[in-house]
Structure formats: C-alpha cells, structure tokens
JSON list of C-alpha atoms in Angstrom, two decimals:
[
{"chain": "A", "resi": 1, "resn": "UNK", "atom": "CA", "xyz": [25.53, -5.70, 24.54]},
{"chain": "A", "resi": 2, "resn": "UNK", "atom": "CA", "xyz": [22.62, -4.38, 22.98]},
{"chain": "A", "resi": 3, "resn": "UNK", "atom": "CA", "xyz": [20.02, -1.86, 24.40]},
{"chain": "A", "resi": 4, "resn": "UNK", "atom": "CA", "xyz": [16.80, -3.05, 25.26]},
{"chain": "A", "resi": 5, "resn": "UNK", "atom": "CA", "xyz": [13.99, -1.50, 23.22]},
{"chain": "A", "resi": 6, "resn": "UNK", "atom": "CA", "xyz": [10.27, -2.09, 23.65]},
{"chain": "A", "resi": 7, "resn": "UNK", "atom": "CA", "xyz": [7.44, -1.59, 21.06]},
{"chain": "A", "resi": 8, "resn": "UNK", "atom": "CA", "xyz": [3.97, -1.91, 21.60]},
{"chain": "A", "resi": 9, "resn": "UNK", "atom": "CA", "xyz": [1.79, -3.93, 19.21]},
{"chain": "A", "resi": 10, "resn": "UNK", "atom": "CA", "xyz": [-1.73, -3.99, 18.92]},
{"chain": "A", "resi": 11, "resn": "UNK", "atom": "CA", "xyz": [-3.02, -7.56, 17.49]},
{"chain": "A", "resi": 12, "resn": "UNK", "atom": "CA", "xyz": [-6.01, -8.54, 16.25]},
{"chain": "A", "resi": 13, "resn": "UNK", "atom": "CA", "xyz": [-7.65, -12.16, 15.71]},
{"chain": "A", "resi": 14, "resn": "UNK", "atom": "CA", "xyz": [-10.65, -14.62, 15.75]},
{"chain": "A", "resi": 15, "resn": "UNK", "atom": "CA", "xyz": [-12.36, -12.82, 18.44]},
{"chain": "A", "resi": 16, "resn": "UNK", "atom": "CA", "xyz": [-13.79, -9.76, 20.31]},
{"chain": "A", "resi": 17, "resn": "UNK", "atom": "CA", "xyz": [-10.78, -7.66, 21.17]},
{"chain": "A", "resi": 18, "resn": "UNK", "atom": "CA", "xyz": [-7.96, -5.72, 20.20]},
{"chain": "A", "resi": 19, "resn": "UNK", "atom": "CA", "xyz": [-5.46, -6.93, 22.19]},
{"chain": "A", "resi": 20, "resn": "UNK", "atom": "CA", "xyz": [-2.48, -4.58, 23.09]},
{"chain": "A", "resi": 21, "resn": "UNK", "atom": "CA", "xyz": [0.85, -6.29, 24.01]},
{"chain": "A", "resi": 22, "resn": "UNK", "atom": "CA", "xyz": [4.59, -4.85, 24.67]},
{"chain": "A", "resi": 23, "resn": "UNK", "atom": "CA", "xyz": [7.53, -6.94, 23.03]},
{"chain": "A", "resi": 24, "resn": "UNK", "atom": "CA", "xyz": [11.09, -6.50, 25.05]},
{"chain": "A", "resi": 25, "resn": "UNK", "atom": "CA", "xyz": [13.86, -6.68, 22.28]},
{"chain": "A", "resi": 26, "resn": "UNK", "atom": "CA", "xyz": [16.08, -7.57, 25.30]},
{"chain": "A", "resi": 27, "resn": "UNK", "atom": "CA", "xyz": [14.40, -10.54, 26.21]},
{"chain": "A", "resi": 28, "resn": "UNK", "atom": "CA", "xyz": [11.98, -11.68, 23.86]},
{"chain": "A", "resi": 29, "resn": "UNK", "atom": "CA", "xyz": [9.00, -11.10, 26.17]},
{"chain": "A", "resi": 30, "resn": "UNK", "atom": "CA", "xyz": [6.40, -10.66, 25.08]},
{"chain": "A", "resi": 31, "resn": "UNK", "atom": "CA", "xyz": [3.56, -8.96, 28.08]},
{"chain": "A", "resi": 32, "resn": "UNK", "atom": "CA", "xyz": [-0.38, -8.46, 27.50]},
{"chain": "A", "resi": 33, "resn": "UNK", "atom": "CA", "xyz": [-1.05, -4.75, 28.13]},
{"chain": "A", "resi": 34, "resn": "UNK", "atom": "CA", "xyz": [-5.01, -4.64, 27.92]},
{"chain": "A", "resi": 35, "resn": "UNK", "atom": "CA", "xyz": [-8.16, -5.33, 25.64]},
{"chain": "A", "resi": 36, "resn": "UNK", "atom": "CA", "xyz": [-10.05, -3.21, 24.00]},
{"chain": "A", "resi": 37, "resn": "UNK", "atom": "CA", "xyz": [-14.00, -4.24, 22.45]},
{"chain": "A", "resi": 38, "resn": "UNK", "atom": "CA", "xyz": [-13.77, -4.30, 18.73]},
{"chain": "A", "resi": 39, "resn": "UNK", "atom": "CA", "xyz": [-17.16, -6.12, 17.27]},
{"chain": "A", "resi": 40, "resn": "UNK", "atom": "CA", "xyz": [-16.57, -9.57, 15.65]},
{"chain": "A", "resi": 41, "resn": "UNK", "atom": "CA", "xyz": [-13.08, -10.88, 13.91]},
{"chain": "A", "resi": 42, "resn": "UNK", "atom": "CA", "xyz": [-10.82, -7.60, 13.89]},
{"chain": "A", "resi": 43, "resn": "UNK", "atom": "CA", "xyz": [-8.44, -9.99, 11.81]},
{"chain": "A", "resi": 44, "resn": "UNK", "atom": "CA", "xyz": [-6.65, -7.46, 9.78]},
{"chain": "A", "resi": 45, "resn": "UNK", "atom": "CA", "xyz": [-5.55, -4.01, 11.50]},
{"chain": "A", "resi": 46, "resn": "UNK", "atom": "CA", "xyz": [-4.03, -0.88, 9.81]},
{"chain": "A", "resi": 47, "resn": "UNK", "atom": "CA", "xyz": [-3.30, 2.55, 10.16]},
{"chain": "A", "resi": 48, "resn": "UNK", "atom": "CA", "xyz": [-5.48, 5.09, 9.44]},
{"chain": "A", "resi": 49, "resn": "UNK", "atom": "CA", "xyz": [-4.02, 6.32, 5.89]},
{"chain": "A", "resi": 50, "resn": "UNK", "atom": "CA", "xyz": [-4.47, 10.37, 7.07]},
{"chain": "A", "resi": 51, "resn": "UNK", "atom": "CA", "xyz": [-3.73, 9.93, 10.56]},
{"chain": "A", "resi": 52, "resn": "UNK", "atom": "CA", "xyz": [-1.32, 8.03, 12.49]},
{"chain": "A", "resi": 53, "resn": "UNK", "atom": "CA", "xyz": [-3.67, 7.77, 16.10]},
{"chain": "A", "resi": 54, "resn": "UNK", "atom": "CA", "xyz": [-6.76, 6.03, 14.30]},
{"chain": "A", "resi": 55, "resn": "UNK", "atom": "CA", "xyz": [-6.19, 2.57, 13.52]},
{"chain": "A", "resi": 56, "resn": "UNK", "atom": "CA", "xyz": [-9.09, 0.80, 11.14]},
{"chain": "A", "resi": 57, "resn": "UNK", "atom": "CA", "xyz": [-9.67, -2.90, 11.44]},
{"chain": "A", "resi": 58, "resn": "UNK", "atom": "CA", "xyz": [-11.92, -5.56, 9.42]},
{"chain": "A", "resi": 59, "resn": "UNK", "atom": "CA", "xyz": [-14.92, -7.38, 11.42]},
{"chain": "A", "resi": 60, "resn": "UNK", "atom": "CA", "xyz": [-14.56, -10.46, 9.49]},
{"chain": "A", "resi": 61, "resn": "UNK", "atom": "CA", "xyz": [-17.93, -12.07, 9.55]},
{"chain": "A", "resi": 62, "resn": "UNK", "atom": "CA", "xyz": [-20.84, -13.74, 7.36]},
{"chain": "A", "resi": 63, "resn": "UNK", "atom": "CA", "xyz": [-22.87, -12.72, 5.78]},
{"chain": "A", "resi": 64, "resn": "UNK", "atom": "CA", "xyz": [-21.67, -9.09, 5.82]},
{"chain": "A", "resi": 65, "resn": "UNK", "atom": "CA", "xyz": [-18.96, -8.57, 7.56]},
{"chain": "A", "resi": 66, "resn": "UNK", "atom": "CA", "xyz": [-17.69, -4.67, 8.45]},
{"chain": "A", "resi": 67, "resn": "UNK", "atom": "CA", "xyz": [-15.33, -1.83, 9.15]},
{"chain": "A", "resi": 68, "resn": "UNK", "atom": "CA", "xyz": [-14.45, -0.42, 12.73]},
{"chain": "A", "resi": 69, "resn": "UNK", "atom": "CA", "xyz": [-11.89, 2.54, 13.23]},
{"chain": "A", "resi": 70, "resn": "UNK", "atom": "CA", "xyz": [-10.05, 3.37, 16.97]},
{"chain": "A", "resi": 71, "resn": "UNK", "atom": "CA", "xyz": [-8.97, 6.05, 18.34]},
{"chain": "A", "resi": 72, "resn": "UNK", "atom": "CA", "xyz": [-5.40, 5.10, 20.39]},
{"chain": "A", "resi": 73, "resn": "UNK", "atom": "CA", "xyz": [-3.96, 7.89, 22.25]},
{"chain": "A", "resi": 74, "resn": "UNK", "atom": "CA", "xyz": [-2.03, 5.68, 24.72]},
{"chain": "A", "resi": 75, "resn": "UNK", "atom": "CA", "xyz": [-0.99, 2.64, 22.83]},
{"chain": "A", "resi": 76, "resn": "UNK", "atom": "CA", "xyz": [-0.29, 0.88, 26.44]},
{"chain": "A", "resi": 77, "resn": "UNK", "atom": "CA", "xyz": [-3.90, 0.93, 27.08]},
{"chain": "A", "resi": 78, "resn": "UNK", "atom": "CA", "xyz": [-5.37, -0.07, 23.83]},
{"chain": "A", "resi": 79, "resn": "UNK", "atom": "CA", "xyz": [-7.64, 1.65, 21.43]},
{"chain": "A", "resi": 80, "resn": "UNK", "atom": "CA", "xyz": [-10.86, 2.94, 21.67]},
{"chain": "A", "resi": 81, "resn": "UNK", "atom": "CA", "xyz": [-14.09, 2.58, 19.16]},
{"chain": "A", "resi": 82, "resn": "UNK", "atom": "CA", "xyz": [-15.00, 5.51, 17.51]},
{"chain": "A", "resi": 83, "resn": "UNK", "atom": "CA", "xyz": [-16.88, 4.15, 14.89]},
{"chain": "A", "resi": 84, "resn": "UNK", "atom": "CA", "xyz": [-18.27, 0.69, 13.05]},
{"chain": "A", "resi": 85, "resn": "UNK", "atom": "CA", "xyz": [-20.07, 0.08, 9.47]},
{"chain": "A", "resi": 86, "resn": "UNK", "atom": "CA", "xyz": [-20.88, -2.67, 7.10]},
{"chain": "A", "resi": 87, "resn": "UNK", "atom": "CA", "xyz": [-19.08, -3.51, 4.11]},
{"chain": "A", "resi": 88, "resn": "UNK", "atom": "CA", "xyz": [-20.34, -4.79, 1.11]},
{"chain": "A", "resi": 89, "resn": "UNK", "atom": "CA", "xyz": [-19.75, -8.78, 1.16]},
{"chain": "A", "resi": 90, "resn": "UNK", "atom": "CA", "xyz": [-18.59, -11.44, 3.61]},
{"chain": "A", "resi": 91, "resn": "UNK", "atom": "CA", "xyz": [-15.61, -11.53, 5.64]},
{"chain": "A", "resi": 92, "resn": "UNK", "atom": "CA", "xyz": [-13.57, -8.43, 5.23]},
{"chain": "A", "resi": 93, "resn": "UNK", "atom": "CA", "xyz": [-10.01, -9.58, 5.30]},
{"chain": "A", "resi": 94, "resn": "UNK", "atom": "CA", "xyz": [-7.82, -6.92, 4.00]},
{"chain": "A", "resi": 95, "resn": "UNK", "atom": "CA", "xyz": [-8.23, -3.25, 4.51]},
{"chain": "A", "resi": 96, "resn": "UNK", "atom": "CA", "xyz": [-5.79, -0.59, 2.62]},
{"chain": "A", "resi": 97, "resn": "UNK", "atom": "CA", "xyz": [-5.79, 3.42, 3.34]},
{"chain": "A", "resi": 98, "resn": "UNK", "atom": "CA", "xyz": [-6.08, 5.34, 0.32]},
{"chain": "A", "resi": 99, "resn": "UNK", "atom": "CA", "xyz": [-4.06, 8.55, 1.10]},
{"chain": "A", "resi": 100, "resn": "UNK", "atom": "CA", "xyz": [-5.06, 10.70, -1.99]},
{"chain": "A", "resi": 101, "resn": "UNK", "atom": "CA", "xyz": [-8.59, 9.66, -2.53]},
{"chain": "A", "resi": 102, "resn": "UNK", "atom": "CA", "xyz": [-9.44, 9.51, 1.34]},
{"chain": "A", "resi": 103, "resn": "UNK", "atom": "CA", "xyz": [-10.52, 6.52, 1.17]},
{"chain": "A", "resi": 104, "resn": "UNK", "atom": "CA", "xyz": [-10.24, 2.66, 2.98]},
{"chain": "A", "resi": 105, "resn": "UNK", "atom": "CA", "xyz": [-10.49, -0.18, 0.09]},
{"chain": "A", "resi": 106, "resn": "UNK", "atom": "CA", "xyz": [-11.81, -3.06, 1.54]},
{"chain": "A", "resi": 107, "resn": "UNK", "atom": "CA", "xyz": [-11.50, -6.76, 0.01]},
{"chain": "A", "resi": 108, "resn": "UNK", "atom": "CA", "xyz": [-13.92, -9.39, 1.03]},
{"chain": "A", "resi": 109, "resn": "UNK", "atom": "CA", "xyz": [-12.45, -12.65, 1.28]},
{"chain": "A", "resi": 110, "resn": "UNK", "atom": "CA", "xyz": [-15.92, -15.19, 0.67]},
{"chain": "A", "resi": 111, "resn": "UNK", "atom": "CA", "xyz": [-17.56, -13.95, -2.56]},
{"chain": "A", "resi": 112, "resn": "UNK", "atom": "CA", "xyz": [-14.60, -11.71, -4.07]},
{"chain": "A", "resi": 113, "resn": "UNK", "atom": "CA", "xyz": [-16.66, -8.32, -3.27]},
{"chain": "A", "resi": 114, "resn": "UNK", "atom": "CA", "xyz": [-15.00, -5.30, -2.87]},
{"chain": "A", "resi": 115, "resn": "UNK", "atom": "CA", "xyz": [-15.07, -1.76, -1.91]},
{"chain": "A", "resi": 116, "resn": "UNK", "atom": "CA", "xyz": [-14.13, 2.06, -1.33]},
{"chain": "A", "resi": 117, "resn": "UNK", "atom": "CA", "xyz": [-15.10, 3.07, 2.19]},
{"chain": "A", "resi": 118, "resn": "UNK", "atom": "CA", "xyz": [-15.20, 6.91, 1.70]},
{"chain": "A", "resi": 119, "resn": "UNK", "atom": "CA", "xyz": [-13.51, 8.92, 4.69]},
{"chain": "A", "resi": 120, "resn": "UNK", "atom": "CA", "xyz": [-15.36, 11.76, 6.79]},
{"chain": "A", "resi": 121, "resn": "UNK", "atom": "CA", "xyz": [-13.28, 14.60, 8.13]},
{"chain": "A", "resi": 122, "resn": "UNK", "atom": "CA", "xyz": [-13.14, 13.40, 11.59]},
{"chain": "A", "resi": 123, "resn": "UNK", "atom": "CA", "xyz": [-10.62, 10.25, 10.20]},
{"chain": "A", "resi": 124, "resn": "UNK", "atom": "CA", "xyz": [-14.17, 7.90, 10.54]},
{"chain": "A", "resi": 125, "resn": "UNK", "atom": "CA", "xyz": [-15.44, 6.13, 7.63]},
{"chain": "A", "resi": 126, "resn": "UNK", "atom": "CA", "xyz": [-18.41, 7.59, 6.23]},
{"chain": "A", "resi": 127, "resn": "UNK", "atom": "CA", "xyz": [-21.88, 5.54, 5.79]},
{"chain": "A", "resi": 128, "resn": "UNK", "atom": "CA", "xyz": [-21.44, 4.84, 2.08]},
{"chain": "A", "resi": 129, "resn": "UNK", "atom": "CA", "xyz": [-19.28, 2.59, 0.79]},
{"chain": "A", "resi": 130, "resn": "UNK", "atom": "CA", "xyz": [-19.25, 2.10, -2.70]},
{"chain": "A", "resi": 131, "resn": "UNK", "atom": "CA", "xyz": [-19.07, -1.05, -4.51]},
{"chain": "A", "resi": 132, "resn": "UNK", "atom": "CA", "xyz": [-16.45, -1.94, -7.46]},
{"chain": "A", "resi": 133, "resn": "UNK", "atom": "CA", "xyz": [-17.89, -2.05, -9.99]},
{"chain": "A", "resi": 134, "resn": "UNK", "atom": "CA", "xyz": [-16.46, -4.90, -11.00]},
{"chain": "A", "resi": 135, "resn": "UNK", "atom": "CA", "xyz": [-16.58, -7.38, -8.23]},
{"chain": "A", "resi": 136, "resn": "UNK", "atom": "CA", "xyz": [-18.47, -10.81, -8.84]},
{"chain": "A", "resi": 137, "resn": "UNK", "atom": "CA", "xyz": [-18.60, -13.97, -7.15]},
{"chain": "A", "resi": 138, "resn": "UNK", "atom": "CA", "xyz": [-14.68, -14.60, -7.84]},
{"chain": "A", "resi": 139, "resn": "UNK", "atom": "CA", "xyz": [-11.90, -15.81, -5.58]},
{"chain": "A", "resi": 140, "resn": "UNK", "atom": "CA", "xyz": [-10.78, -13.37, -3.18]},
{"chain": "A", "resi": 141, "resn": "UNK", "atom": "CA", "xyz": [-8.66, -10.44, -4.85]},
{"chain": "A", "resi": 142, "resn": "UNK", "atom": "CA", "xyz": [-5.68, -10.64, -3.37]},
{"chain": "A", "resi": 143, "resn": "UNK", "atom": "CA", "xyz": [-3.51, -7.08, -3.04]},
{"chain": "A", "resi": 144, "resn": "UNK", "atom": "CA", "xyz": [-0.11, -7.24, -4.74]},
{"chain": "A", "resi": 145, "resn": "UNK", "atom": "CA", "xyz": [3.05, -4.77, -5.20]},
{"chain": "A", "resi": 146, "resn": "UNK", "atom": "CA", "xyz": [4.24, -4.46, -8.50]}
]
C-alpha cells in the first residue's frame, strides 16, 4: 500500500481568483481550500524567481493586460496581493523569473509584445517595465528549451 501524500496547488484561470485546492495522492481527491482576489485572468502562475513565498501571475486582458505578485505564507489559505502593474501589450500569457537579472519576462499573447518587468527589493515588480526591443505585431513568442 502506498502512503497517502497531499500537495496543495494554487490554480489560476478565466476569472477573478486564485483558487487554492489540496490533491490526496491516496484518493484522487481533489478539495477547494479558499479564494484569493487576483484582478482579471490570473491564467498563468509562477514562482517568484528570488523567493519561493511570492508567487507572480499574468492578468490576461485587452487591451493591456498586467502583472500581479502574492504573498502565500499558508498555502491552505491562499495568497495574498501585494502588488499589480501593467504590462506592455494585450493578454499576458506567460510569465518567466529571471534569477540573475532580477527580473519577470513577460510574453503577450495578442500582438507578440514583450517585456522585462524589473524586480524591487521587496520581491514586487517595480513600475517600469521595459519593452523588447524587438517586439512587433508578430504571433505570440512562444518560450522554448533548447
């Protein structure tokens, strides 16, 4: 028999919330935990790329969409807003941390716009992004391991 482990997972989607559910190995269950407010279309969550309790999520919306990090201290109970920006372009819909340059990149999925979302000290984004330079009205850049 196997033991029964449980994770906790926090999901994002077509909505207003973060939603926080626990998955039971043992049975397949899966439970909703709680909500938490994230602005519009958190449909692409990841961790904070310099620390592991601040999650960052896209607000996927038209026609600028934007950035929101959380802080999550209890991951039964959710995550809370610490902080929300714009991005450059339309419907963020992939978000990457950038360990060494501390810094979110940010692809826009209507237009083909993207960014580098400077981070402050305090794991938040800053106020600037910065465009690159060398997004144009092209498909969506899609990320890729080589």
């Amino acid at each position: 028999m196997v033991a029964s482990k449980t994770f906790t997972l926090l999901v994002g989607a077509y909505g207003s919330v973060i939603t926080s559910i626990r998955f039971d190995t043992a049975s397949s269950k899966l439970s909703v935990l709680g909500t938490s407010p994230s602005g519009t279309n958190p449909s692409w969550i990841a961790t904070h790329p310099l620390n592991n309790s601040v999650i960052i999520s896209t607000n996927e919306a038209n026609p600028v969409g934007g950035l929101s990090t959380f802080l999550v201290t209890d991951r039964s109970k959710g995550a809370v807003a610490r902080s929300s920006q714009a991005t450059t372009g339309a419907d963020p819909a992939f978000i990457v941390g950038l360990t060494k340059a501390r810094q979110v990149a940010v692809m826009d999925y209507s237009g083909g716009s993207g960014a580098f979302i400077p981070l402050a000290e305090d794991c938040s984004h800053s106020t600037s992004p910065r465009p690159n330079a060398s997004s144009s009205t092209q498909p969506f850049p899609t990320p890729t391991r080589l």
